[in-house]
PDB file of C-alpha atoms and ligand atoms in Angstrom:
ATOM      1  CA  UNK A   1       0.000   0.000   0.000  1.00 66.00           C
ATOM      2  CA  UNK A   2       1.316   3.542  -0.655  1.00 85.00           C
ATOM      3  CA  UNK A   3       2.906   5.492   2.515  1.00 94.00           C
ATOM      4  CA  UNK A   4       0.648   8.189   4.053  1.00 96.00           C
ATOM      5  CA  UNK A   5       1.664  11.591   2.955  1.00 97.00           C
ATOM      6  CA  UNK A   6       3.000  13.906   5.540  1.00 98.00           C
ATOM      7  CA  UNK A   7       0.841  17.265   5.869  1.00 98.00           C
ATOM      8  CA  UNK A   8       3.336  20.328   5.209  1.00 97.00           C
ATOM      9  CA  UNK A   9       3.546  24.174   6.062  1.00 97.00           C
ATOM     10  CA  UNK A  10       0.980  26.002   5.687  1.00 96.00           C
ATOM     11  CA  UNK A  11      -1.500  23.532   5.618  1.00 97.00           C
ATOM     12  CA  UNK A  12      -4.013  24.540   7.915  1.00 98.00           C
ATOM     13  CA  UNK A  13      -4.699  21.199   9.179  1.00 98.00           C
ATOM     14  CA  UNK A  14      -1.461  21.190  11.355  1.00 98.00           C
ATOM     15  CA  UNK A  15      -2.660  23.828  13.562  1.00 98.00           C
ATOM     16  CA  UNK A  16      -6.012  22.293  14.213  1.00 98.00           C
ATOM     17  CA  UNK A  17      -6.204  21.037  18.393  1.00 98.00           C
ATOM     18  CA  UNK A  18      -6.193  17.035  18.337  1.00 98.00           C
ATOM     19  CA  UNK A  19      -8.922  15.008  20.139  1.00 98.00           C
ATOM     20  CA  UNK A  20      -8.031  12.873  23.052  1.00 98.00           C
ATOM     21  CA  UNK A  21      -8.258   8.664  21.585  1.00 98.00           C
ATOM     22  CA  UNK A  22     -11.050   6.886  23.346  1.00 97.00           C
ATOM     23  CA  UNK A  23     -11.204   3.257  22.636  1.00 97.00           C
ATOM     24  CA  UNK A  24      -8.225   1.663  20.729  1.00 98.00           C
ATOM     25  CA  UNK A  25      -9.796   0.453  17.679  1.00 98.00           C
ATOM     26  CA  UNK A  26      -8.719  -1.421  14.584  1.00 98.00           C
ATOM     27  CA  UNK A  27      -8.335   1.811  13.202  1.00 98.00           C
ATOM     28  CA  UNK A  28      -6.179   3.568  15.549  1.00 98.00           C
ATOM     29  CA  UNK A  29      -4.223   0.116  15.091  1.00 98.00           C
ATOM     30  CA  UNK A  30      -4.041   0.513  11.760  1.00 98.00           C
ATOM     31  CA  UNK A  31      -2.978   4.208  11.666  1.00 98.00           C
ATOM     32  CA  UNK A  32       0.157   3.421  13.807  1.00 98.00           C
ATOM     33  CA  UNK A  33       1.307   0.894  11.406  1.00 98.00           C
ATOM     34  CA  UNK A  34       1.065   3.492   8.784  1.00 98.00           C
ATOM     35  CA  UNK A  35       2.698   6.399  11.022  1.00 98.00           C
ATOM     36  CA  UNK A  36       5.798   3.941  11.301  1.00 97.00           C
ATOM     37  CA  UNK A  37       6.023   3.146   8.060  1.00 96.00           C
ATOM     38  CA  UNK A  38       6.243   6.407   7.247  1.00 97.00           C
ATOM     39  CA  UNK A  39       8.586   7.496  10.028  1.00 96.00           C
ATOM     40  CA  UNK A  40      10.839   5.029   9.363  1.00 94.00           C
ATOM     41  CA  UNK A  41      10.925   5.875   5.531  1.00 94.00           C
ATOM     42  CA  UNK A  42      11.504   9.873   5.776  1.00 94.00           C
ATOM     43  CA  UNK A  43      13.500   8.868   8.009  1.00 93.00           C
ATOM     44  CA  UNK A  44      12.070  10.584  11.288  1.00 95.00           C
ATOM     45  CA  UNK A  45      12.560  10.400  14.724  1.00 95.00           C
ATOM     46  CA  UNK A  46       8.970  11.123  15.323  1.00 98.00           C
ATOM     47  CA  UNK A  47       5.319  11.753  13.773  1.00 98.00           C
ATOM     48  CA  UNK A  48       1.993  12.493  15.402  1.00 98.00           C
ATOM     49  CA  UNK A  49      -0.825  11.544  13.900  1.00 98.00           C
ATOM     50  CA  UNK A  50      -1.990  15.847  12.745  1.00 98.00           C
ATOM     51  CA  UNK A  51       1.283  14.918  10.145  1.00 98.00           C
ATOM     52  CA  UNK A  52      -0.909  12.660   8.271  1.00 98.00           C
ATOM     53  CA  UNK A  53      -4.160  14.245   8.465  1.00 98.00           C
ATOM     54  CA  UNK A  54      -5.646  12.656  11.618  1.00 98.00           C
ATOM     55  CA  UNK A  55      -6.773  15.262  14.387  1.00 98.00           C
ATOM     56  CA  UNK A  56      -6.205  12.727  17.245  1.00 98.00           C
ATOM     57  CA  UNK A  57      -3.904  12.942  20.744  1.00 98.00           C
ATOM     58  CA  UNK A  58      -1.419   9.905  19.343  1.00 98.00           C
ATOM     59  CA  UNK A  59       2.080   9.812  17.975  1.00 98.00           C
ATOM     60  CA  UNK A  60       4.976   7.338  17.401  1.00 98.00           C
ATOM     61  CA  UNK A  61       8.462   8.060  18.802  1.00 97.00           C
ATOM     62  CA  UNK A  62      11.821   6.200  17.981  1.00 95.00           C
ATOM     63  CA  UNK A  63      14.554   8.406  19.325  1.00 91.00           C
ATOM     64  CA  UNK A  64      17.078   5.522  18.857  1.00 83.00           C
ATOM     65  CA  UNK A  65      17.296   3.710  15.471  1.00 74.00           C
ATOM     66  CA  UNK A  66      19.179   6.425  13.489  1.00 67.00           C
ATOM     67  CA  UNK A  67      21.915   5.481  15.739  1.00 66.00           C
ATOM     68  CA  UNK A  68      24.425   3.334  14.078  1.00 72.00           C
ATOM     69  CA  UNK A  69      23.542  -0.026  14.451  1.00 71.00           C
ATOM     70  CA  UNK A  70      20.676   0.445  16.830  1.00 77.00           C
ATOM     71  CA  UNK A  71      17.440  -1.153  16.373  1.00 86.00           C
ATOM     72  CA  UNK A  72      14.583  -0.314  15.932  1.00 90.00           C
ATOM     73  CA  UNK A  73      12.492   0.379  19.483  1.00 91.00           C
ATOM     74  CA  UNK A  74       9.171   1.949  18.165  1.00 95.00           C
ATOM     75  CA  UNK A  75       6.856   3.428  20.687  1.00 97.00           C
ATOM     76  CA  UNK A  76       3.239   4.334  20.674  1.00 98.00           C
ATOM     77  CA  UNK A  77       1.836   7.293  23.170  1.00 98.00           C
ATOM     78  CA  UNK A  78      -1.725   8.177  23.365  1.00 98.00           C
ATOM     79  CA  UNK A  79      -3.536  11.151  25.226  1.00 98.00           C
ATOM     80  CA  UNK A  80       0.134  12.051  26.520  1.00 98.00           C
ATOM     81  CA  UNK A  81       0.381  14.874  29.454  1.00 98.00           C
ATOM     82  CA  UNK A  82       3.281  16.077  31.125  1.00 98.00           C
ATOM     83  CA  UNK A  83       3.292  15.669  34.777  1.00 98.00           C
ATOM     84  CA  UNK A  84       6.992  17.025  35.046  1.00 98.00           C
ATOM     85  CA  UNK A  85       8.922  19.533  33.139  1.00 98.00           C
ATOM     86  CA  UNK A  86      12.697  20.610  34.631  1.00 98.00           C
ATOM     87  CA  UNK A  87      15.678  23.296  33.654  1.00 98.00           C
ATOM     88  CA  UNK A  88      15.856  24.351  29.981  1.00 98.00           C
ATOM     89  CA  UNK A  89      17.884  22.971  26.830  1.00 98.00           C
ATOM     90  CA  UNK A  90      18.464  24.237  23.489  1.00 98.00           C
ATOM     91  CA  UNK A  91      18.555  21.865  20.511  1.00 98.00           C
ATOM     92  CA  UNK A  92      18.491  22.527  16.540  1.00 98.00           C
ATOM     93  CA  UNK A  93      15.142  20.838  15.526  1.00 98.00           C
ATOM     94  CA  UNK A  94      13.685  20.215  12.150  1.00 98.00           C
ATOM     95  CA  UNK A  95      10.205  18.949  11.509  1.00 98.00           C
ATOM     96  CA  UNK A  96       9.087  16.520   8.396  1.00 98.00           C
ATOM     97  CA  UNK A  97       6.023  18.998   7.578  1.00 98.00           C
ATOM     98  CA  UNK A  98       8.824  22.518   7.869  1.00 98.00           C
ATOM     99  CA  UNK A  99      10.273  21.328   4.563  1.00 96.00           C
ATOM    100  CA  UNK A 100      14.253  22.678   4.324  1.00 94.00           C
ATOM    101  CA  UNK A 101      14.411  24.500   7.635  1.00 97.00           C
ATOM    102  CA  UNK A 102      16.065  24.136  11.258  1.00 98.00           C
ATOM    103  CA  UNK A 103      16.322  25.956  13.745  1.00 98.00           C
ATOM    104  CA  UNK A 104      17.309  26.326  17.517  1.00 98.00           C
ATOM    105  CA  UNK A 105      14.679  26.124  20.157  1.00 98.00           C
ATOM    106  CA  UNK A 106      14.362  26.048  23.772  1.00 98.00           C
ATOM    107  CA  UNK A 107      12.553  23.274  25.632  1.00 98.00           C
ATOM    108  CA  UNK A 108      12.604  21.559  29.213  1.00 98.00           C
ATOM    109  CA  UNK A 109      15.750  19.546  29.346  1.00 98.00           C
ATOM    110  CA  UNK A 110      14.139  17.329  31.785  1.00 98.00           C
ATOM    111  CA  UNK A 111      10.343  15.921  31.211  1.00 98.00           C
ATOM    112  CA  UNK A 112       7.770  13.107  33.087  1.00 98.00           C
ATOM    113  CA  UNK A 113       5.351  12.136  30.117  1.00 98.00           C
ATOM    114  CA  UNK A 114       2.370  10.231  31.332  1.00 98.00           C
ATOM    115  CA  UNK A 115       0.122   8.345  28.408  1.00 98.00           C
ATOM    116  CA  UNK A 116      -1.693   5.182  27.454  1.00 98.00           C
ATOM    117  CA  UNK A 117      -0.006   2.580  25.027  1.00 98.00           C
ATOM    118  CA  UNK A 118      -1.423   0.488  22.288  1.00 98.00           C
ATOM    119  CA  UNK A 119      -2.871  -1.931  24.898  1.00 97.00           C
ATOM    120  CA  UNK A 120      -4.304   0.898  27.010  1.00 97.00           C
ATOM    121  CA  UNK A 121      -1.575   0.519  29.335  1.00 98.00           C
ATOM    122  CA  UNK A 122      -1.029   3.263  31.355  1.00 98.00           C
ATOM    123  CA  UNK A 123       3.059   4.445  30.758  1.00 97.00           C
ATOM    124  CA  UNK A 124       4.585   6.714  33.103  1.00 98.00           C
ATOM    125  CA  UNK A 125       8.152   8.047  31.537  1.00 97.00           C
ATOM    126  CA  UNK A 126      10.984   9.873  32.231  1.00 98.00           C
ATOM    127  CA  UNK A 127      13.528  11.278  29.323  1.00 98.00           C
ATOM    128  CA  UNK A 128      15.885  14.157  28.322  1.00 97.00           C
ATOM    129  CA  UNK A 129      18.097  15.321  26.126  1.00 96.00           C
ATOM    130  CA  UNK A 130      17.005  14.433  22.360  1.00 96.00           C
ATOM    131  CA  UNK A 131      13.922  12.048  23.473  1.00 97.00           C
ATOM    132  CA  UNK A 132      13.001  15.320  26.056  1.00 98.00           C
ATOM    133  CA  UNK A 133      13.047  17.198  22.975  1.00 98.00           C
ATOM    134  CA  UNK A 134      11.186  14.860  20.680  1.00 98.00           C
ATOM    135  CA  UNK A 135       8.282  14.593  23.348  1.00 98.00           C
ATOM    136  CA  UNK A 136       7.801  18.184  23.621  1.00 98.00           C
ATOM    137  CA  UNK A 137       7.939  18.149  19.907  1.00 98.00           C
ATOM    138  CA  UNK A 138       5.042  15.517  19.143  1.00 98.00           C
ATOM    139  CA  UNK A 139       2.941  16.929  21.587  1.00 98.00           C
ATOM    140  CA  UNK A 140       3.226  20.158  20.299  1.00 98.00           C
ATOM    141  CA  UNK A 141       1.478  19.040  16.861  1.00 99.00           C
ATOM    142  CA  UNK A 142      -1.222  17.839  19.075  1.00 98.00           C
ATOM    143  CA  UNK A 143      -1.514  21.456  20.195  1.00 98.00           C
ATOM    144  CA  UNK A 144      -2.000  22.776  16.651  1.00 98.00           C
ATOM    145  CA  UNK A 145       1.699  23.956  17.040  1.00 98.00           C
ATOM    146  CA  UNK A 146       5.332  23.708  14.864  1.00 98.00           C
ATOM    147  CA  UNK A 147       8.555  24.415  15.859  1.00 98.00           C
ATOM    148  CA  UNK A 148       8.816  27.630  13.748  1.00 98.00           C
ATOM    149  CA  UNK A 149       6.181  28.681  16.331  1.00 98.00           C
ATOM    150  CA  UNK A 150       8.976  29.079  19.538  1.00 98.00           C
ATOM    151  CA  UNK A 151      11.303  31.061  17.093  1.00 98.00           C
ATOM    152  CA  UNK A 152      11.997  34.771  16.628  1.00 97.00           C
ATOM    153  CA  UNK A 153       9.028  36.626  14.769  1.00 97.00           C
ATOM    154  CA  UNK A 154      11.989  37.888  12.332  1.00 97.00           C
ATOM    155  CA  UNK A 155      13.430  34.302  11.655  1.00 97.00           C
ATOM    156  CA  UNK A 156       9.719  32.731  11.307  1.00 97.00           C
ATOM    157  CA  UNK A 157       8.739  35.747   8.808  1.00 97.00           C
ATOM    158  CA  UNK A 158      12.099  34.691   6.848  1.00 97.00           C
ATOM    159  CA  UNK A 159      10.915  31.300   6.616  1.00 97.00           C
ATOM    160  CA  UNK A 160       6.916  32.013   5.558  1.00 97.00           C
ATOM    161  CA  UNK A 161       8.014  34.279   3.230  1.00 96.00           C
ATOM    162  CA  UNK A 162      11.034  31.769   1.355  1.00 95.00           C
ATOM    163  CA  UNK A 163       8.213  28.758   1.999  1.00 96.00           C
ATOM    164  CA  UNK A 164       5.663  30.991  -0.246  1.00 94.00           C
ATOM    165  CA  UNK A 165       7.326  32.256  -2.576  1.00 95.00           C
ATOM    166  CA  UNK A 166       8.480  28.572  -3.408  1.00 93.00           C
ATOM    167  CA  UNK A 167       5.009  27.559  -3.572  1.00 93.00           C
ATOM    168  CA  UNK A 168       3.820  30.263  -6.077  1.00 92.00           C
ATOM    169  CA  UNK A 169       6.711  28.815  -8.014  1.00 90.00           C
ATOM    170  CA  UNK A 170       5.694  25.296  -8.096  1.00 82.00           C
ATOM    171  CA  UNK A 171       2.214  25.989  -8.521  1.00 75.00           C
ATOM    172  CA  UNK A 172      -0.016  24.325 -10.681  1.00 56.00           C
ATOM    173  CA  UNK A 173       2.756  21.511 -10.953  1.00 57.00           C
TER     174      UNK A 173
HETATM  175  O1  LIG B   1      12.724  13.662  12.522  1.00 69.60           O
HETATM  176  C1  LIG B   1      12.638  14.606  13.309  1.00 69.60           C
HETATM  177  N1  LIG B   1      13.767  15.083  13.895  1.00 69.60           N
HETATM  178  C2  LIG B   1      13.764  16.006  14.939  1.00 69.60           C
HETATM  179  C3  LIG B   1      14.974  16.603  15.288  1.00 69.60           C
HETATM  180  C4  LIG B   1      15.031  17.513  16.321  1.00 69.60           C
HETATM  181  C5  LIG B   1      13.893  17.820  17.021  1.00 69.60           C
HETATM  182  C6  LIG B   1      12.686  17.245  16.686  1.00 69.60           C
HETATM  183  C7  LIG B   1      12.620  16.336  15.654  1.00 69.60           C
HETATM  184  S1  LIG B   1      11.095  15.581  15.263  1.00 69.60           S
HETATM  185  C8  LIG B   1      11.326  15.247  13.546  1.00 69.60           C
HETATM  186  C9  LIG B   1      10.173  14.446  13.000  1.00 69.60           C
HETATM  187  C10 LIG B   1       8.894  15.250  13.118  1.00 69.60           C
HETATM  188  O2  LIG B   1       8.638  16.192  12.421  1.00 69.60           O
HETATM  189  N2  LIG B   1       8.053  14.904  14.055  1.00 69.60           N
HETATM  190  O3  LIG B   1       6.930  15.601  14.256  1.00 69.60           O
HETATM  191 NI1  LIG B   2       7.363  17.605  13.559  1.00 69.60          NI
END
Protein backbone atom coordinates (compact mmCIF):
# COMPACT_ATOMS: atom_id res chain seq x y z
CA UNK A 1 0.00 0.00 0.00
CA UNK A 2 1.32 3.54 -0.66
CA UNK A 3 2.91 5.49 2.52
CA UNK A 4 0.65 8.19 4.05
CA UNK A 5 1.66 11.59 2.96
CA UNK A 6 3.00 13.91 5.54
CA UNK A 7 0.84 17.26 5.87
CA UNK A 8 3.34 20.33 5.21
CA UNK A 9 3.55 24.17 6.06
CA UNK A 10 0.98 26.00 5.69
CA UNK A 11 -1.50 23.53 5.62
CA UNK A 12 -4.01 24.54 7.91
CA UNK A 13 -4.70 21.20 9.18
CA UNK A 14 -1.46 21.19 11.36
CA UNK A 15 -2.66 23.83 13.56
CA UNK A 16 -6.01 22.29 14.21
CA UNK A 17 -6.20 21.04 18.39
CA UNK A 18 -6.19 17.04 18.34
CA UNK A 19 -8.92 15.01 20.14
CA UNK A 20 -8.03 12.87 23.05
CA UNK A 21 -8.26 8.66 21.58
CA UNK A 22 -11.05 6.89 23.35
CA UNK A 23 -11.20 3.26 22.64
CA UNK A 24 -8.22 1.66 20.73
CA UNK A 25 -9.80 0.45 17.68
CA UNK A 26 -8.72 -1.42 14.58
CA UNK A 27 -8.34 1.81 13.20
CA UNK A 28 -6.18 3.57 15.55
CA UNK A 29 -4.22 0.12 15.09
CA UNK A 30 -4.04 0.51 11.76
CA UNK A 31 -2.98 4.21 11.67
CA UNK A 32 0.16 3.42 13.81
CA UNK A 33 1.31 0.89 11.41
CA UNK A 34 1.07 3.49 8.78
CA UNK A 35 2.70 6.40 11.02
CA UNK A 36 5.80 3.94 11.30
CA UNK A 37 6.02 3.15 8.06
CA UNK A 38 6.24 6.41 7.25
CA UNK A 39 8.59 7.50 10.03
CA UNK A 40 10.84 5.03 9.36
CA UNK A 41 10.93 5.87 5.53
CA UNK A 42 11.50 9.87 5.78
CA UNK A 43 13.50 8.87 8.01
CA UNK A 44 12.07 10.58 11.29
CA UNK A 45 12.56 10.40 14.72
CA UNK A 46 8.97 11.12 15.32
CA UNK A 47 5.32 11.75 13.77
CA UNK A 48 1.99 12.49 15.40
CA UNK A 49 -0.82 11.54 13.90
CA UNK A 50 -1.99 15.85 12.75
CA UNK A 51 1.28 14.92 10.14
CA UNK A 52 -0.91 12.66 8.27
CA UNK A 53 -4.16 14.24 8.47
CA UNK A 54 -5.65 12.66 11.62
CA UNK A 55 -6.77 15.26 14.39
CA UNK A 56 -6.20 12.73 17.24
CA UNK A 57 -3.90 12.94 20.74
CA UNK A 58 -1.42 9.91 19.34
CA UNK A 59 2.08 9.81 17.98
CA UNK A 60 4.98 7.34 17.40
CA UNK A 61 8.46 8.06 18.80
CA UNK A 62 11.82 6.20 17.98
CA UNK A 63 14.55 8.41 19.33
CA UNK A 64 17.08 5.52 18.86
CA UNK A 65 17.30 3.71 15.47
CA UNK A 66 19.18 6.42 13.49
CA UNK A 67 21.91 5.48 15.74
CA UNK A 68 24.42 3.33 14.08
CA UNK A 69 23.54 -0.03 14.45
CA UNK A 70 20.68 0.45 16.83
CA UNK A 71 17.44 -1.15 16.37
CA UNK A 72 14.58 -0.31 15.93
CA UNK A 73 12.49 0.38 19.48
CA UNK A 74 9.17 1.95 18.17
CA UNK A 75 6.86 3.43 20.69
CA UNK A 76 3.24 4.33 20.67
CA UNK A 77 1.84 7.29 23.17
CA UNK A 78 -1.72 8.18 23.36
CA UNK A 79 -3.54 11.15 25.23
CA UNK A 80 0.13 12.05 26.52
CA UNK A 81 0.38 14.87 29.45
CA UNK A 82 3.28 16.08 31.12
CA UNK A 83 3.29 15.67 34.78
CA UNK A 84 6.99 17.03 35.05
CA UNK A 85 8.92 19.53 33.14
CA UNK A 86 12.70 20.61 34.63
CA UNK A 87 15.68 23.30 33.65
CA UNK A 88 15.86 24.35 29.98
CA UNK A 89 17.88 22.97 26.83
CA UNK A 90 18.46 24.24 23.49
CA UNK A 91 18.55 21.86 20.51
CA UNK A 92 18.49 22.53 16.54
CA UNK A 93 15.14 20.84 15.53
CA UNK A 94 13.68 20.21 12.15
CA UNK A 95 10.21 18.95 11.51
CA UNK A 96 9.09 16.52 8.40
CA UNK A 97 6.02 19.00 7.58
CA UNK A 98 8.82 22.52 7.87
CA UNK A 99 10.27 21.33 4.56
CA UNK A 100 14.25 22.68 4.32
CA UNK A 101 14.41 24.50 7.63
CA UNK A 102 16.07 24.14 11.26
CA UNK A 103 16.32 25.96 13.75
CA UNK A 104 17.31 26.33 17.52
CA UNK A 105 14.68 26.12 20.16
CA UNK A 106 14.36 26.05 23.77
CA UNK A 107 12.55 23.27 25.63
CA UNK A 108 12.60 21.56 29.21
CA UNK A 109 15.75 19.55 29.35
CA UNK A 110 14.14 17.33 31.79
CA UNK A 111 10.34 15.92 31.21
CA UNK A 112 7.77 13.11 33.09
CA UNK A 113 5.35 12.14 30.12
CA UNK A 114 2.37 10.23 31.33
CA UNK A 115 0.12 8.34 28.41
CA UNK A 116 -1.69 5.18 27.45
CA UNK A 117 -0.01 2.58 25.03
CA UNK A 118 -1.42 0.49 22.29
CA UNK A 119 -2.87 -1.93 24.90
CA UNK A 120 -4.30 0.90 27.01
CA UNK A 121 -1.58 0.52 29.34
CA UNK A 122 -1.03 3.26 31.36
CA UNK A 123 3.06 4.44 30.76
CA UNK A 124 4.58 6.71 33.10
CA UNK A 125 8.15 8.05 31.54
CA UNK A 126 10.98 9.87 32.23
CA UNK A 127 13.53 11.28 29.32
CA UNK A 128 15.89 14.16 28.32
CA UNK A 129 18.10 15.32 26.13
CA UNK A 130 17.01 14.43 22.36
CA UNK A 131 13.92 12.05 23.47
CA UNK A 132 13.00 15.32 26.06
CA UNK A 133 13.05 17.20 22.98
CA UNK A 134 11.19 14.86 20.68
CA UNK A 135 8.28 14.59 23.35
CA UNK A 136 7.80 18.18 23.62
CA UNK A 137 7.94 18.15 19.91
CA UNK A 138 5.04 15.52 19.14
CA UNK A 139 2.94 16.93 21.59
CA UNK A 140 3.23 20.16 20.30
CA UNK A 141 1.48 19.04 16.86
CA UNK A 142 -1.22 17.84 19.07
CA UNK A 143 -1.51 21.46 20.19
CA UNK A 144 -2.00 22.78 16.65
CA UNK A 145 1.70 23.96 17.04
CA UNK A 146 5.33 23.71 14.86
CA UNK A 147 8.56 24.42 15.86
CA UNK A 148 8.82 27.63 13.75
CA UNK A 149 6.18 28.68 16.33
CA UNK A 150 8.98 29.08 19.54
CA UNK A 151 11.30 31.06 17.09
CA UNK A 152 12.00 34.77 16.63
CA UNK A 153 9.03 36.63 14.77
CA UNK A 154 11.99 37.89 12.33
CA UNK A 155 13.43 34.30 11.65
CA UNK A 156 9.72 32.73 11.31
CA UNK A 157 8.74 35.75 8.81
CA UNK A 158 12.10 34.69 6.85
CA UNK A 159 10.91 31.30 6.62
CA UNK A 160 6.92 32.01 5.56
CA UNK A 161 8.01 34.28 3.23
CA UNK A 162 11.03 31.77 1.36
CA UNK A 163 8.21 28.76 2.00
CA UNK A 164 5.66 30.99 -0.25
CA UNK A 165 7.33 32.26 -2.58
CA UNK A 166 8.48 28.57 -3.41
CA UNK A 167 5.01 27.56 -3.57
CA UNK A 168 3.82 30.26 -6.08
CA UNK A 169 6.71 28.81 -8.01
CA UNK A 170 5.69 25.30 -8.10
CA UNK A 171 2.21 25.99 -8.52
CA UNK A 172 -0.02 24.32 -10.68
CA UNK A 173 2.76 21.51 -10.95
O1 LIG B 1 12.72 13.66 12.52
C1 LIG B 1 12.64 14.61 13.31
N1 LIG B 1 13.77 15.08 13.90
C2 LIG B 1 13.76 16.01 14.94
C3 LIG B 1 14.97 16.60 15.29
C4 LIG B 1 15.03 17.51 16.32
C5 LIG B 1 13.89 17.82 17.02
C6 LIG B 1 12.69 17.24 16.69
C7 LIG B 1 12.62 16.34 15.65
S1 LIG B 1 11.09 15.58 15.26
C8 LIG B 1 11.33 15.25 13.55
C9 LIG B 1 10.17 14.45 13.00
C10 LIG B 1 8.89 15.25 13.12
O2 LIG B 1 8.64 16.19 12.42
N2 LIG B 1 8.05 14.90 14.05
O3 LIG B 1 6.93 15.60 14.26
NI1 LIG C 1 7.36 17.61 13.56
Amino acid sequence: MALREVLQFPDPRLKMISQPVGEITDAIRELTRDMLEVMYDEPGIGLAAPQVGEAIRLFVIDTEWSEEDAERCPQVIINPEFIHTEGKIIWEEGCLSVPDYTADVERFARVTIRATDLDGKEIVEEAEGLRAVCLQHEFDHLEGKLFIDHISRLKRGLYVKKRKKLLTETDGE
